[in-house]
Short mmCIF file of C-alpha atoms and ligand atoms in Angstrom, two decimals:
data_model
loop_
_atom_site.label_atom_id
_atom_site.label_comp_id
_atom_site.label_asym_id
_atom_site.label_seq_id
_atom_site.Cartn_x
_atom_site.Cartn_y
_atom_site.Cartn_z
CA MET P 271 17.62 9.77 -10.75
CA THR P 272 19.45 8.72 -7.61
CA SER P 273 19.91 12.20 -6.15
CA VAL P 274 16.21 13.09 -6.18
CA SER P 275 14.66 9.75 -5.34
CA THR P 276 16.71 9.14 -2.19
CA SER P 277 15.68 12.40 -0.53
CA LYS P 278 14.20 11.80 2.91
CA LEU P 279 11.78 13.79 4.99
CA ASN P 280 12.17 14.75 8.63
CA LYS P 281 9.48 15.48 11.18
CA SER P 282 9.61 19.23 10.63
CA SER P 283 8.28 18.61 7.10
CA PHE P 284 4.95 17.79 8.74
CA PHE P 285 4.31 21.21 10.22
CA ARG P 286 3.10 24.26 8.38
CA GLU P 287 5.26 27.07 9.65
CA GLU P 288 3.28 29.91 8.14
CA SER P 289 -0.06 29.01 9.78
CA ASN P 290 -1.57 27.07 12.62
CA GLU P 291 -3.24 24.67 10.26
CA HIS P 292 -2.47 20.99 10.23
CA CYS P 293 -0.55 19.70 7.26
CA ARG P 294 -2.64 17.62 4.91
CA ILE P 295 -1.01 14.24 4.86
CA ASP P 296 -1.66 10.96 3.03
CA LEU P 297 0.84 8.15 3.56
CA HIS P 298 -0.64 5.39 1.40
CA SER P 299 -1.31 5.62 -2.35
CA HIS P 300 -0.86 3.70 -5.59
CA THR P 301 0.11 4.54 -9.17
CA SER P 302 -0.02 2.70 -12.48
CA TYR P 303 3.32 1.11 -11.51
CA SER P 304 1.16 -1.32 -9.52
CA ASP P 305 -2.64 -1.36 -9.47
CA GLY P 306 -3.35 2.38 -9.31
CA GLY P 307 -5.29 4.04 -12.11
CA LEU P 308 -3.16 7.21 -12.37
CA THR P 309 0.41 7.67 -13.54
CA PRO P 310 2.80 9.13 -10.94
CA GLN P 311 2.46 12.51 -12.67
CA GLU P 312 -1.34 12.38 -12.61
CA LEU P 313 -1.31 11.31 -8.96
CA ILE P 314 0.99 14.21 -8.01
CA GLU P 315 -1.21 16.62 -9.95
CA ARG P 316 -4.27 15.36 -8.07
CA ALA P 317 -2.53 15.62 -4.70
CA VAL P 318 -1.58 19.25 -5.43
CA ASN P 319 -5.14 20.04 -6.56
CA PHE P 320 -6.41 18.55 -3.30
CA GLN P 321 -3.95 20.80 -1.44
CA LEU P 322 -2.04 17.97 0.16
CA ASP P 323 1.25 18.92 1.79
CA VAL P 324 2.74 15.43 2.11
CA LEU P 325 2.08 12.31 0.02
CA ALA P 326 3.63 8.84 0.17
CA ILE P 327 3.55 6.67 -2.93
CA THR P 328 3.40 3.07 -1.74
CA ASP P 329 3.05 0.78 -4.75
CA HIS P 330 2.78 -2.99 -4.29
CA ASP P 331 6.29 -4.51 -4.18
CA THR P 332 7.86 -1.82 -6.34
CA VAL P 333 9.52 1.59 -6.04
CA SER P 334 9.62 2.17 -9.80
CA GLY P 335 7.08 5.01 -9.80
CA LEU P 336 9.00 7.22 -7.36
CA ALA P 337 11.65 8.68 -9.66
CA SER P 338 9.23 10.17 -12.18
CA ALA P 339 7.05 11.52 -9.34
CA HIS P 340 10.07 13.33 -7.85
CA CYS P 341 11.09 14.64 -11.28
CA TYR P 342 7.60 15.98 -11.91
CA ILE P 343 7.51 17.81 -8.56
CA ASN P 344 10.99 19.28 -9.11
CA ASP P 345 10.43 20.26 -12.74
CA LYS P 346 7.18 22.05 -11.94
CA ASN P 347 8.38 23.29 -8.54
CA LEU P 348 5.21 21.98 -6.90
CA PRO P 349 4.38 22.58 -3.21
CA LEU P 350 4.23 18.89 -2.29
CA LYS P 351 6.59 16.75 -0.24
CA LEU P 352 6.88 13.18 -1.47
CA VAL P 353 7.66 10.33 0.92
CA ASN P 354 9.38 7.35 -0.71
CA GLY P 355 7.26 4.33 0.08
CA ILE P 356 6.38 0.77 -0.80
CA GLU P 357 3.69 -1.75 0.22
CA ILE P 358 5.20 -5.21 0.62
CA SER P 359 3.00 -8.33 0.51
CA THR P 360 3.87 -10.81 3.25
CA ALA P 361 2.56 -14.23 4.25
CA TRP P 362 1.57 -14.90 7.84
CA GLN P 363 -0.43 -17.92 9.06
CA GLY P 364 -2.18 -18.26 5.72
CA PHE P 365 -3.08 -14.56 5.55
CA GLU P 366 -1.67 -11.95 3.20
CA ILE P 367 -0.50 -9.07 5.37
CA HIS P 368 0.64 -5.82 3.78
CA ILE P 369 3.59 -3.99 5.29
CA VAL P 370 4.10 -0.40 4.19
CA GLY P 371 7.63 1.00 4.23
CA LEU P 372 7.86 4.79 4.59
CA ASN P 373 10.77 7.19 4.14
CA ILE P 374 12.93 4.46 2.62
CA ASP P 375 15.99 4.73 0.43
CA PRO P 376 14.54 3.10 -2.71
CA ASN P 377 18.01 2.27 -4.00
CA ASN P 378 19.05 0.26 -0.93
CA GLN P 379 20.49 -3.09 -1.97
CA VAL P 380 18.70 -5.30 0.58
CA LEU P 381 15.37 -3.74 -0.34
CA THR P 382 16.12 -4.05 -4.05
CA GLU P 383 16.90 -7.75 -3.62
CA LEU P 384 13.65 -8.34 -1.75
CA ILE P 385 11.74 -6.49 -4.48
CA THR P 386 13.35 -8.69 -7.15
CA LYS P 387 12.25 -11.84 -5.24
CA GLN P 388 8.71 -10.53 -4.80
CA GLN P 389 8.54 -9.63 -8.50
CA THR P 390 9.50 -13.19 -9.44
CA LEU P 391 6.78 -14.52 -7.11
CA ARG P 392 4.26 -12.13 -8.67
CA GLU P 393 5.16 -13.32 -12.16
CA LEU P 394 4.97 -17.03 -11.23
CA ARG P 395 1.66 -16.51 -9.44
CA ALA P 396 0.28 -14.65 -12.46
CA ILE P 397 1.18 -17.54 -14.77
CA THR P 398 -0.49 -20.09 -12.46
CA MET P 399 -3.52 -17.85 -12.04
CA GLY P 400 -3.79 -17.65 -15.84
CA GLU P 401 -3.69 -21.45 -16.05
CA LYS P 402 -6.39 -21.79 -13.41
CA LEU P 403 -8.58 -19.25 -15.17
CA LEU P 404 -8.11 -21.17 -18.41
CA LYS P 405 -9.56 -24.21 -16.61
CA CYS P 406 -12.51 -22.02 -15.65
CA GLY P 407 -13.02 -21.48 -19.39
CA PHE P 408 -11.43 -18.03 -19.68
CA SER P 409 -8.66 -17.87 -22.27
CA ASP P 410 -6.09 -15.16 -22.76
CA VAL P 411 -6.46 -13.59 -19.29
CA TYR P 412 -2.76 -13.80 -18.39
CA ASP P 413 -1.62 -12.13 -21.64
CA LYS P 414 -4.18 -9.35 -21.32
CA ALA P 415 -3.33 -8.80 -17.64
CA LYS P 416 0.36 -8.56 -18.59
CA THR P 417 -0.48 -6.00 -21.24
CA ILE P 418 -2.45 -3.71 -18.94
CA ALA P 419 0.08 -4.12 -16.13
CA ALA P 420 2.86 -2.96 -18.47
CA VAL P 421 1.61 0.29 -19.93
CA GLY P 422 4.41 1.79 -22.01
CA ASP P 423 7.88 0.71 -21.00
CA LYS P 424 7.32 0.91 -17.27
CA LYS P 425 8.61 -1.73 -14.90
CA GLY P 426 5.77 -2.29 -12.50
CA SER P 427 3.99 -5.03 -10.55
CA ILE P 428 1.39 -7.39 -11.93
CA THR P 429 -1.43 -7.72 -9.40
CA ARG P 430 -4.74 -9.51 -9.00
CA ALA P 431 -6.44 -6.19 -9.68
CA HIS P 432 -5.15 -6.45 -13.28
CA PHE P 433 -6.69 -9.92 -13.58
CA ALA P 434 -9.96 -8.65 -12.12
CA LYS P 435 -10.00 -5.85 -14.68
CA VAL P 436 -9.52 -8.29 -17.57
CA LEU P 437 -12.29 -10.59 -16.28
CA LEU P 438 -14.54 -7.52 -16.13
CA GLN P 439 -13.54 -6.31 -19.61
CA GLN P 440 -14.14 -9.77 -21.07
CA GLY P 441 -17.62 -9.83 -19.56
CA HIS P 442 -17.01 -12.79 -17.23
CA VAL P 443 -17.95 -10.77 -14.14
CA ALA P 444 -20.12 -7.72 -13.52
CA THR P 445 -17.66 -5.89 -11.24
CA MET P 446 -14.02 -6.23 -10.23
CA GLN P 447 -15.12 -7.15 -6.74
CA LYS P 448 -17.07 -10.11 -8.21
CA ALA P 449 -13.86 -11.33 -9.84
CA PHE P 450 -12.34 -11.60 -6.35
CA ASP P 451 -15.50 -13.07 -4.81
CA LYS P 452 -15.92 -15.76 -7.49
CA TYR P 453 -12.46 -16.54 -8.85
CA ILE P 454 -9.28 -14.93 -7.54
CA GLY P 455 -10.09 -14.09 -3.91
CA LYS P 456 -8.75 -16.31 -1.14
CA GLY P 457 -10.12 -19.85 -1.41
CA GLN P 458 -11.78 -19.31 -4.80
CA ARG P 459 -11.22 -21.46 -7.90
CA ALA P 460 -8.39 -19.48 -9.45
CA TYR P 461 -6.76 -18.40 -6.18
CA VAL P 462 -3.06 -19.15 -5.97
CA LYS P 463 -1.56 -19.32 -2.50
CA PRO P 464 1.39 -16.94 -2.69
CA ASN P 465 4.78 -17.50 -1.09
CA TRP P 466 5.38 -13.92 -0.13
CA CYS P 467 8.24 -13.08 2.22
CA SER P 468 7.71 -13.11 5.99
CA ILE P 469 6.73 -10.03 8.01
CA GLU P 470 10.20 -10.13 9.55
CA GLU P 471 11.92 -10.04 6.16
CA ALA P 472 9.81 -7.09 5.05
CA VAL P 473 10.45 -5.16 8.28
CA ASN P 474 14.18 -5.87 8.08
CA ALA P 475 14.44 -4.73 4.47
CA ILE P 476 12.54 -1.52 5.28
CA HIS P 477 14.76 -0.82 8.28
CA THR P 478 17.93 -1.55 6.31
CA ALA P 479 16.67 0.97 3.76
CA GLY P 480 16.38 3.50 6.60
CA GLY P 481 12.58 3.54 6.69
CA SER P 482 9.74 2.84 9.10
CA ALA P 483 7.62 -0.31 8.88
CA VAL P 484 3.87 0.16 9.10
CA MET P 485 1.23 -2.56 9.21
CA ALA P 486 -1.19 -1.51 6.47
CA HIS P 487 -4.95 -1.41 7.11
CA PRO P 488 -5.18 -3.77 10.15
CA ILE P 489 -8.98 -3.53 10.01
CA ARG P 490 -9.16 -5.12 6.58
CA TYR P 491 -7.73 -8.57 7.21
CA ASP P 492 -10.97 -10.12 8.32
CA LEU P 493 -9.34 -11.38 11.51
CA SER P 494 -11.08 -12.03 14.82
CA ALA P 495 -9.97 -9.83 17.72
CA LYS P 496 -7.85 -12.72 19.02
CA TRP P 497 -6.04 -13.21 15.71
CA LEU P 498 -5.56 -9.50 15.14
CA ARG P 499 -3.85 -9.31 18.52
CA ARG P 500 -1.62 -12.22 17.57
CA LEU P 501 -0.71 -10.45 14.36
CA ILE P 502 0.12 -7.22 16.18
CA VAL P 503 2.24 -9.12 18.72
CA GLN P 504 4.14 -10.81 15.87
CA PHE P 505 4.61 -7.49 14.07
CA LYS P 506 5.94 -5.90 17.26
CA GLU P 507 8.31 -8.84 17.88
CA ASP P 508 9.59 -8.50 14.32
CA GLY P 509 10.46 -4.85 14.98
CA GLY P 510 7.45 -3.19 13.34
CA ASP P 511 7.13 0.54 14.03
CA ALA P 512 3.55 1.63 13.43
CA LEU P 513 -0.02 0.63 12.68
CA GLU P 514 -2.03 2.35 9.97
CA ILE P 515 -4.90 3.37 12.21
CA VAL P 516 -6.51 6.16 10.21
CA LEU P 517 -8.15 5.21 6.92
CA PRO P 518 -11.18 6.75 5.24
CA GLN P 519 -14.54 5.26 6.17
CA MET P 520 -13.72 3.97 9.62
CA ALA P 521 -16.35 3.89 12.32
CA PRO P 522 -15.40 5.91 15.46
CA GLN P 523 -15.36 2.65 17.45
CA GLN P 524 -12.84 1.13 15.05
CA ARG P 525 -10.65 4.23 15.27
CA GLN P 526 -10.65 4.02 19.04
CA LEU P 527 -9.86 0.30 18.99
CA MET P 528 -6.89 0.80 16.65
CA LEU P 529 -5.60 3.70 18.75
CA ASN P 530 -5.83 1.48 21.82
CA TYR P 531 -3.66 -1.16 20.11
CA CYS P 532 -1.04 1.49 19.37
CA LEU P 533 -1.01 2.64 22.98
CA GLU P 534 -1.03 -0.89 24.41
CA TYR P 535 1.82 -2.17 22.23
CA ASP P 536 3.77 1.09 22.13
CA LEU P 537 3.50 1.45 18.37
CA HIS P 538 3.42 4.64 16.35
CA ALA P 539 0.50 5.47 14.07
CA SER P 540 0.16 6.13 10.36
CA MET P 541 -2.68 7.32 8.15
CA GLY P 542 -3.50 6.98 4.48
CA SER P 543 -6.27 6.69 1.95
CA ASP P 544 -4.89 3.65 0.07
CA PHE P 545 -5.87 5.62 -3.01
CA HIS P 546 -6.07 3.56 -6.21
CA HIS P 547 -8.30 5.71 -8.44
CA PRO P 548 -10.87 8.45 -8.02
CA SER P 549 -14.05 7.11 -6.45
CA LYS P 550 -17.15 8.30 -4.65
CA TRP P 551 -16.10 6.67 -1.40
CA SER P 552 -12.60 7.88 -0.82
CA ASP P 553 -10.00 10.13 -2.30
CA LEU P 554 -6.51 11.40 -1.64
CA GLY P 555 -6.12 12.88 1.82
CA ARG P 556 -9.82 12.92 2.55
CA ASN P 557 -11.05 12.25 6.10
CA LEU P 558 -7.62 11.66 7.54
CA ARG P 559 -6.77 13.12 10.91
CA MET P 560 -4.28 11.78 13.40
CA PRO P 561 -5.78 11.27 16.88
CA GLU P 562 -4.13 13.52 19.48
CA LYS P 563 -3.11 10.62 21.69
CA ALA P 564 -1.30 8.78 18.90
CA LYS P 565 2.43 9.09 18.23
CA PRO P 566 2.62 9.78 14.50
CA VAL P 567 5.05 7.68 12.49
CA TRP P 568 6.80 10.83 11.26
CA ALA P 569 7.85 11.60 14.85
CA LEU P 570 10.43 8.85 14.22
CA TRP P 571 12.06 10.85 11.42
CA GLN P 572 14.88 13.07 12.64
P1 AMP K 1563 -2.30 -8.63 -5.11
O1 AMP K 1563 -1.37 -7.81 -4.28
O2 AMP K 1563 -1.74 -8.89 -6.48
O3 AMP K 1563 -2.79 -9.85 -4.46
O4 AMP K 1563 -3.56 -7.72 -5.43
C1 AMP K 1563 -4.38 -7.31 -4.41
C2 AMP K 1563 -4.98 -5.96 -4.74
O5 AMP K 1563 -6.24 -6.15 -5.36
C3 AMP K 1563 -5.27 -5.18 -3.50
O6 AMP K 1563 -4.19 -4.34 -3.18
C4 AMP K 1563 -6.47 -4.36 -3.85
O7 AMP K 1563 -6.07 -3.15 -4.42
C5 AMP K 1563 -7.17 -5.15 -4.91
N1 AMP K 1563 -8.44 -5.76 -4.44
C6 AMP K 1563 -9.67 -5.33 -4.77
N2 AMP K 1563 -10.61 -6.10 -4.20
C7 AMP K 1563 -9.98 -7.03 -3.49
C8 AMP K 1563 -10.41 -8.13 -2.67
N3 AMP K 1563 -11.69 -8.42 -2.48
N4 AMP K 1563 -9.47 -8.87 -2.07
C9 AMP K 1563 -8.17 -8.61 -2.24
N5 AMP K 1563 -7.71 -7.61 -3.02
C10 AMP K 1563 -8.60 -6.81 -3.62
MN1 MN K 1564 -3.91 -2.53 -4.46
MN1 MN K 1565 -2.97 -3.24 0.97
MN1 MN K 1566 -2.42 -0.22 -0.71
#
């Protein structure tokens, strides 16, 4: 397991030698080891069918899905390069900020210790969330969420998406989004304020593991321009490397704004679909193109 899963990519992996075409790249995706709908094998299969050249698996606070993804690619000799990744939940000024680590050594001890801490926090939060949902009149949600988060013998992360799915299955809400809007989203009745690690801790762990730290989806934090700037300044001070500035479904104005932040704060740029499961709105690698003026995050990889 160790020999395959620690393999790292360098910047030449991002060029297609045989043609002038751009590589198809997606640096943000989830598997069933966190809240993704596909197993690592199914995700890899989909990426190959979509003719992706490079894919990063970035599950929430876990690297457990990477080994089987590497094995699958090697066993079937598939034409896909896999970037070892993770998406770490952090707490900043009352907001939950996601920091993606790319091209990490998943076996690094500092990173492993941080993951263990985050897993404990996830478990404690899940228990408290279950208790709060019980007070809302919904029994058995914690147990059911645990069951769907732990398909087979896998060691993955329990997330709010699992709770939302149970609330939907039990008929308490009409959609998963409603579960967030009414119960488990920030400020709602069953919301539990998490004690995630700081941005600095996440960045340090990623760097110690040899990777690059990317602020995930800056446009999705519901921050005013002033607060988003503060966040970017903090991220930069903490040693952050890149902003994820290309996501599906971004307005051209938003793309330009995010690019401007990269240029202004001398940050590299990343791009990814944040794929969780097949949907009408977005899919692996779709609508992702790095702006010419941006310095791609993979330029950092020797
Ligand atoms: P967690 O990391 O356990 O707090 O779970 C958050 C995950 O739930 C996110 O990564 C999303 O995939 C999913 N999610 C879906 N809708 C929402 C929402 N409205 N707010 C926050 N998370 C959402
Ligand atoms: Mn998610
Ligand atoms: Mn995220
Ligand atoms: Mn994500």
